[in-house]
Coordinates of C-alpha atoms and ligand atoms in Angstrom, one line a residue:
Chain A
M1 CA -42.9 33.1 -32.3
H2 CA -40.1 35.1 -30.0
E3 CA -42.4 34.0 -26.9
M4 CA -40.3 30.7 -26.1
S5 CA -37.3 33.1 -26.0
I6 CA -38.8 35.5 -24.0
A7 CA -40.7 32.6 -21.5
Q8 CA -37.0 31.1 -21.1
S9 CA -35.3 34.4 -20.2
L10 CA -38.1 35.2 -17.7
V11 CA -38.0 31.6 -15.9
A12 CA -34.5 32.6 -15.5
I13 CA -34.7 36.0 -14.1
I14 CA -37.2 34.6 -11.5
K15 CA -35.3 32.1 -10.3
E16 CA -32.3 34.8 -9.8
E17 CA -35.1 36.8 -7.8
M18 CA -36.1 34.3 -5.8
E19 CA -32.6 33.0 -4.8
K20 CA -32.0 36.4 -4.0
H21 CA -34.7 37.5 -1.7
G22 CA -34.5 33.8 -0.4
L23 CA -38.2 32.8 -1.6
T24 CA -39.2 29.2 -2.0
R25 CA -42.6 29.4 -3.2
L26 CA -43.8 31.5 -6.0
H27 CA -47.3 32.2 -6.6
A28 CA -47.6 34.7 -9.1
V29 CA -45.7 36.9 -11.9
R30 CA -46.5 39.9 -13.3
V31 CA -45.1 41.2 -17.1
C32 CA -45.5 44.2 -18.6
H33 CA -45.1 44.3 -22.0
G34 CA -45.5 47.5 -24.1
R35 CA -47.9 47.3 -27.4
L36 CA -45.0 48.1 -29.7
A37 CA -43.5 44.9 -28.6
A38 CA -45.7 42.8 -30.3
L39 CA -45.9 40.3 -27.8
V40 CA -49.1 37.6 -27.9
P41 CA -50.2 37.0 -24.4
D42 CA -51.6 33.6 -25.5
A43 CA -48.3 32.5 -27.1
L44 CA -46.4 33.7 -24.2
A45 CA -48.9 32.0 -21.8
F46 CA -48.4 28.9 -23.5
A47 CA -44.5 29.1 -23.5
F48 CA -44.3 30.0 -19.8
E49 CA -46.5 27.0 -19.3
A50 CA -44.3 24.4 -21.5
C51 CA -41.0 26.1 -19.9
T52 CA -42.4 25.4 -16.2
L53 CA -44.0 22.3 -16.8
G54 CA -42.8 19.5 -13.9
T55 CA -40.9 22.4 -12.2
P56 CA -41.7 23.9 -8.7
M57 CA -43.0 26.8 -11.1
Q58 CA -45.5 24.7 -12.8
G59 CA -49.1 26.4 -12.5
V60 CA -47.9 29.6 -11.5
R61 CA -50.3 32.7 -12.1
L62 CA -48.9 34.7 -15.1
E63 CA -50.3 38.0 -15.5
L64 CA -49.8 40.1 -18.3
A65 CA -50.4 44.0 -18.3
E66 CA -50.0 45.9 -21.6
I67 CA -48.7 49.5 -21.5
P68 CA -50.2 51.7 -24.3
I69 CA -47.8 53.7 -26.7
V70 CA -47.2 57.4 -25.8
L71 CA -45.9 59.7 -28.3
R72 CA -44.1 63.0 -28.6
C73 CA -45.1 65.0 -31.4
S74 CA -42.1 65.8 -33.4
Q75 CA -43.4 69.5 -34.1
C76 CA -45.3 70.9 -30.9
A77 CA -43.9 68.4 -28.6
Q78 CA -47.6 67.2 -27.6
E79 CA -47.9 64.1 -26.0
F80 CA -50.4 61.5 -27.2
S81 CA -51.8 58.2 -27.5
P82 CA -52.7 56.7 -30.7
E83 CA -56.0 54.7 -30.4
Q84 CA -55.9 51.0 -31.0
G85 CA -55.7 50.3 -34.7
D86 CA -54.5 53.9 -35.9
L87 CA -51.2 53.7 -34.8
F88 CA -50.2 56.4 -37.2
M89 CA -52.6 58.8 -36.5
P90 CA -51.2 62.3 -37.1
C91 CA -50.6 64.6 -33.9
P92 CA -53.8 65.6 -32.4
A93 CA -52.7 69.4 -31.9
C94 CA -50.9 70.2 -34.8
G95 CA -51.9 67.6 -37.4
E96 CA -48.0 66.7 -38.1
G97 CA -47.8 62.9 -38.8
L98 CA -43.7 62.4 -39.5
G99 CA -41.3 61.4 -37.0
H100 CA -43.0 61.4 -33.6
E101 CA -40.6 59.7 -30.5
V102 CA -41.9 56.5 -28.5
L103 CA -42.1 57.8 -25.1
Q104 CA -43.6 54.5 -24.2
G105 CA -44.6 50.9 -25.6
K106 CA -41.6 49.4 -26.2
E107 CA -41.1 47.7 -22.8
L108 CA -40.8 44.2 -21.9
Y109 CA -40.1 43.7 -18.5
L110 CA -40.8 41.5 -15.3
D111 CA -42.5 43.7 -12.8
N112 CA -43.0 41.8 -9.7
I113 CA -43.3 38.6 -8.2
E114 CA -45.6 36.8 -5.3
A115 CA -44.0 34.6 -3.4
E116 CA -42.7 33.4 0.0
Chain B
M1 CA -45.3 38.6 -0.2
E2 CA -45.2 40.9 -3.7
V3 CA -41.4 41.7 -4.3
P4 CA -40.9 44.3 -7.1
V5 CA -38.6 43.2 -9.5
V6 CA -38.3 45.5 -12.8
R7 CA -36.2 43.6 -14.8
N8 CA -36.0 43.9 -18.9
I9 CA -36.7 40.1 -19.5
L10 CA -34.5 40.5 -22.4
E11 CA -31.6 41.8 -20.5
A12 CA -29.3 38.5 -20.8
N13 CA -29.0 39.2 -24.8
D14 CA -28.6 42.9 -24.3
R15 CA -25.7 42.1 -22.1
I16 CA -24.4 39.7 -24.4
S17 CA -25.3 42.4 -27.5
A18 CA -23.6 45.1 -25.4
Q19 CA -20.2 43.2 -25.2
L20 CA -20.2 42.4 -29.1
R21 CA -20.9 46.2 -29.8
K22 CA -17.8 47.1 -27.5
L23 CA -15.7 44.4 -29.8
F24 CA -16.9 45.8 -33.2
A25 CA -16.1 49.8 -31.8
E26 CA -12.5 48.6 -30.8
R27 CA -12.1 46.6 -34.1
K28 CA -13.9 49.4 -36.7
V29 CA -16.1 46.6 -38.0
L30 CA -19.5 47.9 -39.1
V31 CA -22.3 45.8 -38.1
L32 CA -25.7 45.6 -39.8
N33 CA -28.7 43.7 -38.6
L34 CA -30.5 43.0 -42.3
I35 CA -34.3 41.8 -41.1
S36 CA -37.1 41.1 -43.7
S37 CA -39.8 38.7 -44.7
P38 CA -39.2 35.7 -46.8
G39 CA -39.1 35.9 -50.2
S40 CA -38.7 39.7 -49.9
G41 CA -34.9 39.1 -51.8
K42 CA -32.7 39.7 -48.8
T43 CA -29.9 36.9 -50.0
S44 CA -29.8 38.5 -53.9
T45 CA -29.5 42.0 -52.4
L46 CA -26.7 40.9 -50.2
E47 CA -24.7 39.1 -53.0
R48 CA -25.0 42.0 -55.2
T49 CA -23.8 44.4 -52.8
L50 CA -21.2 41.9 -51.7
T51 CA -19.9 41.4 -55.4
D52 CA -20.5 45.2 -56.3
L53 CA -18.6 46.3 -53.2
A54 CA -16.1 43.6 -53.2
P55 CA -13.1 46.1 -54.8
E56 CA -13.9 48.4 -51.6
F57 CA -14.3 46.6 -48.6
K58 CA -13.4 43.5 -46.7
M59 CA -17.1 41.8 -45.6
A60 CA -18.6 39.1 -43.7
V61 CA -21.7 37.3 -43.3
I62 CA -23.3 35.7 -40.9
E63 CA -26.3 33.8 -42.1
G64 CA -29.4 33.2 -40.2
D65 CA -31.7 32.8 -43.3
L66 CA -30.3 30.5 -45.6
R67 CA -33.1 28.4 -47.4
T68 CA -30.8 26.5 -49.4
D69 CA -26.9 25.2 -49.9
N70 CA -27.8 27.5 -53.1
D71 CA -27.8 30.7 -51.1
A72 CA -24.9 29.5 -49.2
R73 CA -22.8 28.8 -52.3
R74 CA -23.8 32.2 -54.1
V75 CA -22.7 34.5 -51.0
A76 CA -19.3 32.3 -50.9
A77 CA -18.9 33.0 -54.6
T78 CA -18.8 36.8 -53.9
G79 CA -15.6 36.3 -51.8
A80 CA -17.1 37.2 -48.6
Q81 CA -16.4 35.1 -45.7
A82 CA -19.9 33.6 -44.7
V83 CA -20.5 31.6 -41.8
Q84 CA -23.9 30.0 -41.3
I85 CA -26.0 30.1 -37.9
N86 CA -28.1 26.9 -37.4
T87 CA -31.1 28.3 -35.5
D88 CA -32.7 25.4 -34.9
G89 CA -35.7 26.6 -35.5
A90 CA -35.8 29.9 -34.1
C91 CA -37.7 32.8 -35.6
H92 CA -34.7 35.0 -34.9
L93 CA -30.9 35.4 -34.3
D94 CA -29.8 36.4 -30.8
S95 CA -26.5 37.9 -29.6
S96 CA -25.2 34.3 -28.2
M97 CA -25.8 33.0 -31.4
V98 CA -23.9 35.8 -33.1
Q99 CA -21.1 35.5 -30.3
V100 CA -20.6 32.0 -31.2
A101 CA -20.5 32.7 -34.8
L102 CA -17.9 34.8 -34.8
E103 CA -15.4 32.6 -33.5
S104 CA -15.4 31.5 -37.2
I105 CA -14.6 34.8 -38.4
D106 CA -11.6 36.5 -39.1
I107 CA -12.7 39.9 -38.1
D108 CA -9.1 41.6 -38.6
G109 CA -9.1 44.4 -41.2
L110 CA -13.0 43.5 -41.4
D111 CA -15.0 46.8 -42.7
I112 CA -18.2 45.2 -42.9
L113 CA -20.3 42.6 -40.6
F114 CA -23.9 41.6 -42.5
V115 CA -25.9 39.6 -40.3
E116 CA -28.9 38.4 -42.2
N117 CA -31.5 37.7 -39.5
V118 CA -34.3 35.1 -40.0
G119 CA -37.1 36.5 -42.4
N120 CA -39.6 37.5 -40.2
L121 CA -40.6 41.2 -39.3
V122 CA -41.5 40.4 -35.8
C123 CA -39.1 38.9 -33.5
P124 CA -35.7 40.0 -34.9
A125 CA -37.0 43.3 -33.9
E126 CA -36.6 42.4 -30.3
F127 CA -33.2 41.0 -30.5
E128 CA -29.9 43.2 -30.7
V129 CA -27.0 41.2 -31.8
G130 CA -24.3 44.2 -31.5
E131 CA -25.4 45.9 -34.6
D132 CA -24.4 49.4 -35.8
Y133 CA -27.8 49.8 -37.6
K134 CA -30.6 47.4 -38.4
V135 CA -31.6 47.8 -42.3
S136 CA -35.3 46.6 -43.1
L137 CA -35.8 45.1 -46.7
L138 CA -39.4 45.1 -47.8
S139 CA -40.3 43.9 -51.7
V140 CA -42.9 46.0 -53.6
T141 CA -44.5 42.5 -53.9
E142 CA -45.4 42.0 -50.2
G143 CA -47.9 45.1 -49.8
D144 CA -47.2 49.0 -48.8
D145 CA -49.0 48.5 -45.2
K146 CA -45.8 46.4 -44.1
P147 CA -44.3 49.2 -42.2
E148 CA -47.9 50.1 -40.6
K149 CA -48.1 46.2 -39.3
Y150 CA -44.8 46.3 -38.2
P151 CA -44.3 49.6 -36.6
L152 CA -41.4 48.4 -33.9
L153 CA -39.0 46.8 -37.1
F154 CA -39.3 50.3 -39.1
A155 CA -39.3 52.5 -36.0
E156 CA -35.6 51.0 -35.1
S157 CA -34.5 50.8 -38.7
A158 CA -31.7 53.4 -40.2
V159 CA -32.4 51.9 -43.7
M160 CA -35.6 50.8 -45.5
L161 CA -34.8 49.4 -48.7
L162 CA -37.5 48.7 -51.2
N163 CA -36.5 46.2 -53.3
K164 CA -37.7 45.0 -56.5
T165 CA -38.9 48.0 -57.9
D166 CA -38.5 46.4 -61.6
L167 CA -42.0 44.9 -60.7
L168 CA -43.6 48.0 -59.7
P169 CA -45.5 48.4 -62.9
Y170 CA -47.3 45.0 -62.5
V171 CA -47.9 45.7 -58.5
D172 CA -50.1 47.4 -56.5
F173 CA -47.5 49.3 -54.3
D174 CA -47.3 52.7 -53.1
M175 CA -43.9 53.7 -52.9
A176 CA -44.9 57.0 -51.0
R177 CA -47.4 55.4 -48.9
A178 CA -44.8 52.6 -47.6
E179 CA -42.2 55.4 -46.8
R180 CA -45.0 57.6 -45.1
F181 CA -45.8 54.9 -42.5
A182 CA -41.9 54.2 -42.2
R183 CA -41.6 57.6 -41.2
A184 CA -44.1 58.0 -38.8
L185 CA -42.3 57.0 -35.9
N186 CA -38.8 57.3 -37.7
K187 CA -38.6 60.7 -39.3
D188 CA -35.0 60.2 -40.3
I189 CA -35.2 56.6 -41.9
A190 CA -33.0 56.1 -45.0
V191 CA -35.5 54.9 -47.8
F192 CA -33.9 53.3 -50.9
P193 CA -35.9 51.7 -53.6
V194 CA -33.4 49.3 -55.4
S195 CA -33.6 46.6 -58.0
C196 CA -30.7 44.3 -57.3
K197 CA -31.9 42.8 -60.5
T198 CA -31.3 45.4 -62.9
R199 CA -29.5 47.3 -60.1
E200 CA -31.6 50.5 -60.4
G201 CA -31.2 52.3 -57.2
M202 CA -28.1 50.4 -55.8
G203 CA -26.1 53.2 -55.6
A204 CA -27.6 55.6 -53.4
W205 CA -27.5 52.4 -50.8
Y206 CA -23.7 52.2 -51.7
D207 CA -23.1 55.6 -50.8
W208 CA -25.2 55.0 -47.2
L209 CA -22.5 52.1 -46.1
R210 CA -19.7 54.2 -47.6
A211 CA -20.6 56.9 -45.4
R212 CA -21.2 54.3 -42.4
V213 CA -18.1 52.6 -42.6
R214 CA -16.1 56.2 -43.0
E215 CA -17.9 57.0 -39.8
K216 CA -16.9 53.7 -38.2
K217 CA -13.6 54.2 -38.9
A218 CA -13.1 57.9 -37.8
A219 CA -14.8 57.2 -34.3
Ligands
LIG303 ZN1 -47.9 68.2 -32.9

């Protein structure tokens, strides 16, 4: 359950961004998370709700977008996305199974906020 | 209106982690973030390591995963400095906790600092604590599919210790399978099958540690 820490950090960043842009009313928040980051969307939604309860952020819409994993084959450099549930599939081009580089899928960032 | 932000949510943790890393680089202390599930024998492995390497290195431990006072006594008995972090029920250590714990550690002349993370294979992988390397520890009683279930940890670890190999005859654990999964996203991960009970295989792990200490001192 590291979602509570993530929610707390998220709230702090949102506050900074609101101040920076002189915004006072927050409507929605969009978070992108790579599949390797192992974020549990329901747990983050719950934690975010708990962190914002009784604050001006209460009830804000939290959108979560999962970023798929993209690997680069260690042998032939082919880029590919493993199927859901089969993270360790060999390279579809050459069959190599080991040492693929993770190009995408570890991300965890606040993408944008909708506010006025 | 929509305001683009694109900020890493864990940036505050990463910032402190970077400060710690800088401090450890200046002081030439090798820092290892030990991550495992509960019951994998992390404390015993650490205790064995601290005891066996005591003549060679000055070591300290930041403990985030003590289940009993007994664990603390066992670590302290090896002569290593040990500081316990009160994680307040958190599922992982973060860099600010380690920063606070460091105030109670004399890092002068320290060779190795072990950060024993909270027993959990998911959350600690996300939070850097200024370490040079992550070391994941798995016991053969847990199932050889762990590296497949927790890919981020094994992708980011420099070492996978496969512990309790003395129990291999009694469990259904395929070492090659565990290793293959760990290497899928991390070809160079060093895999050391060890038994901290019989000490089998511990020598290879110690050699790895010696080499990393040498590198750190030379850097
Ligand atoms: Zn290939």
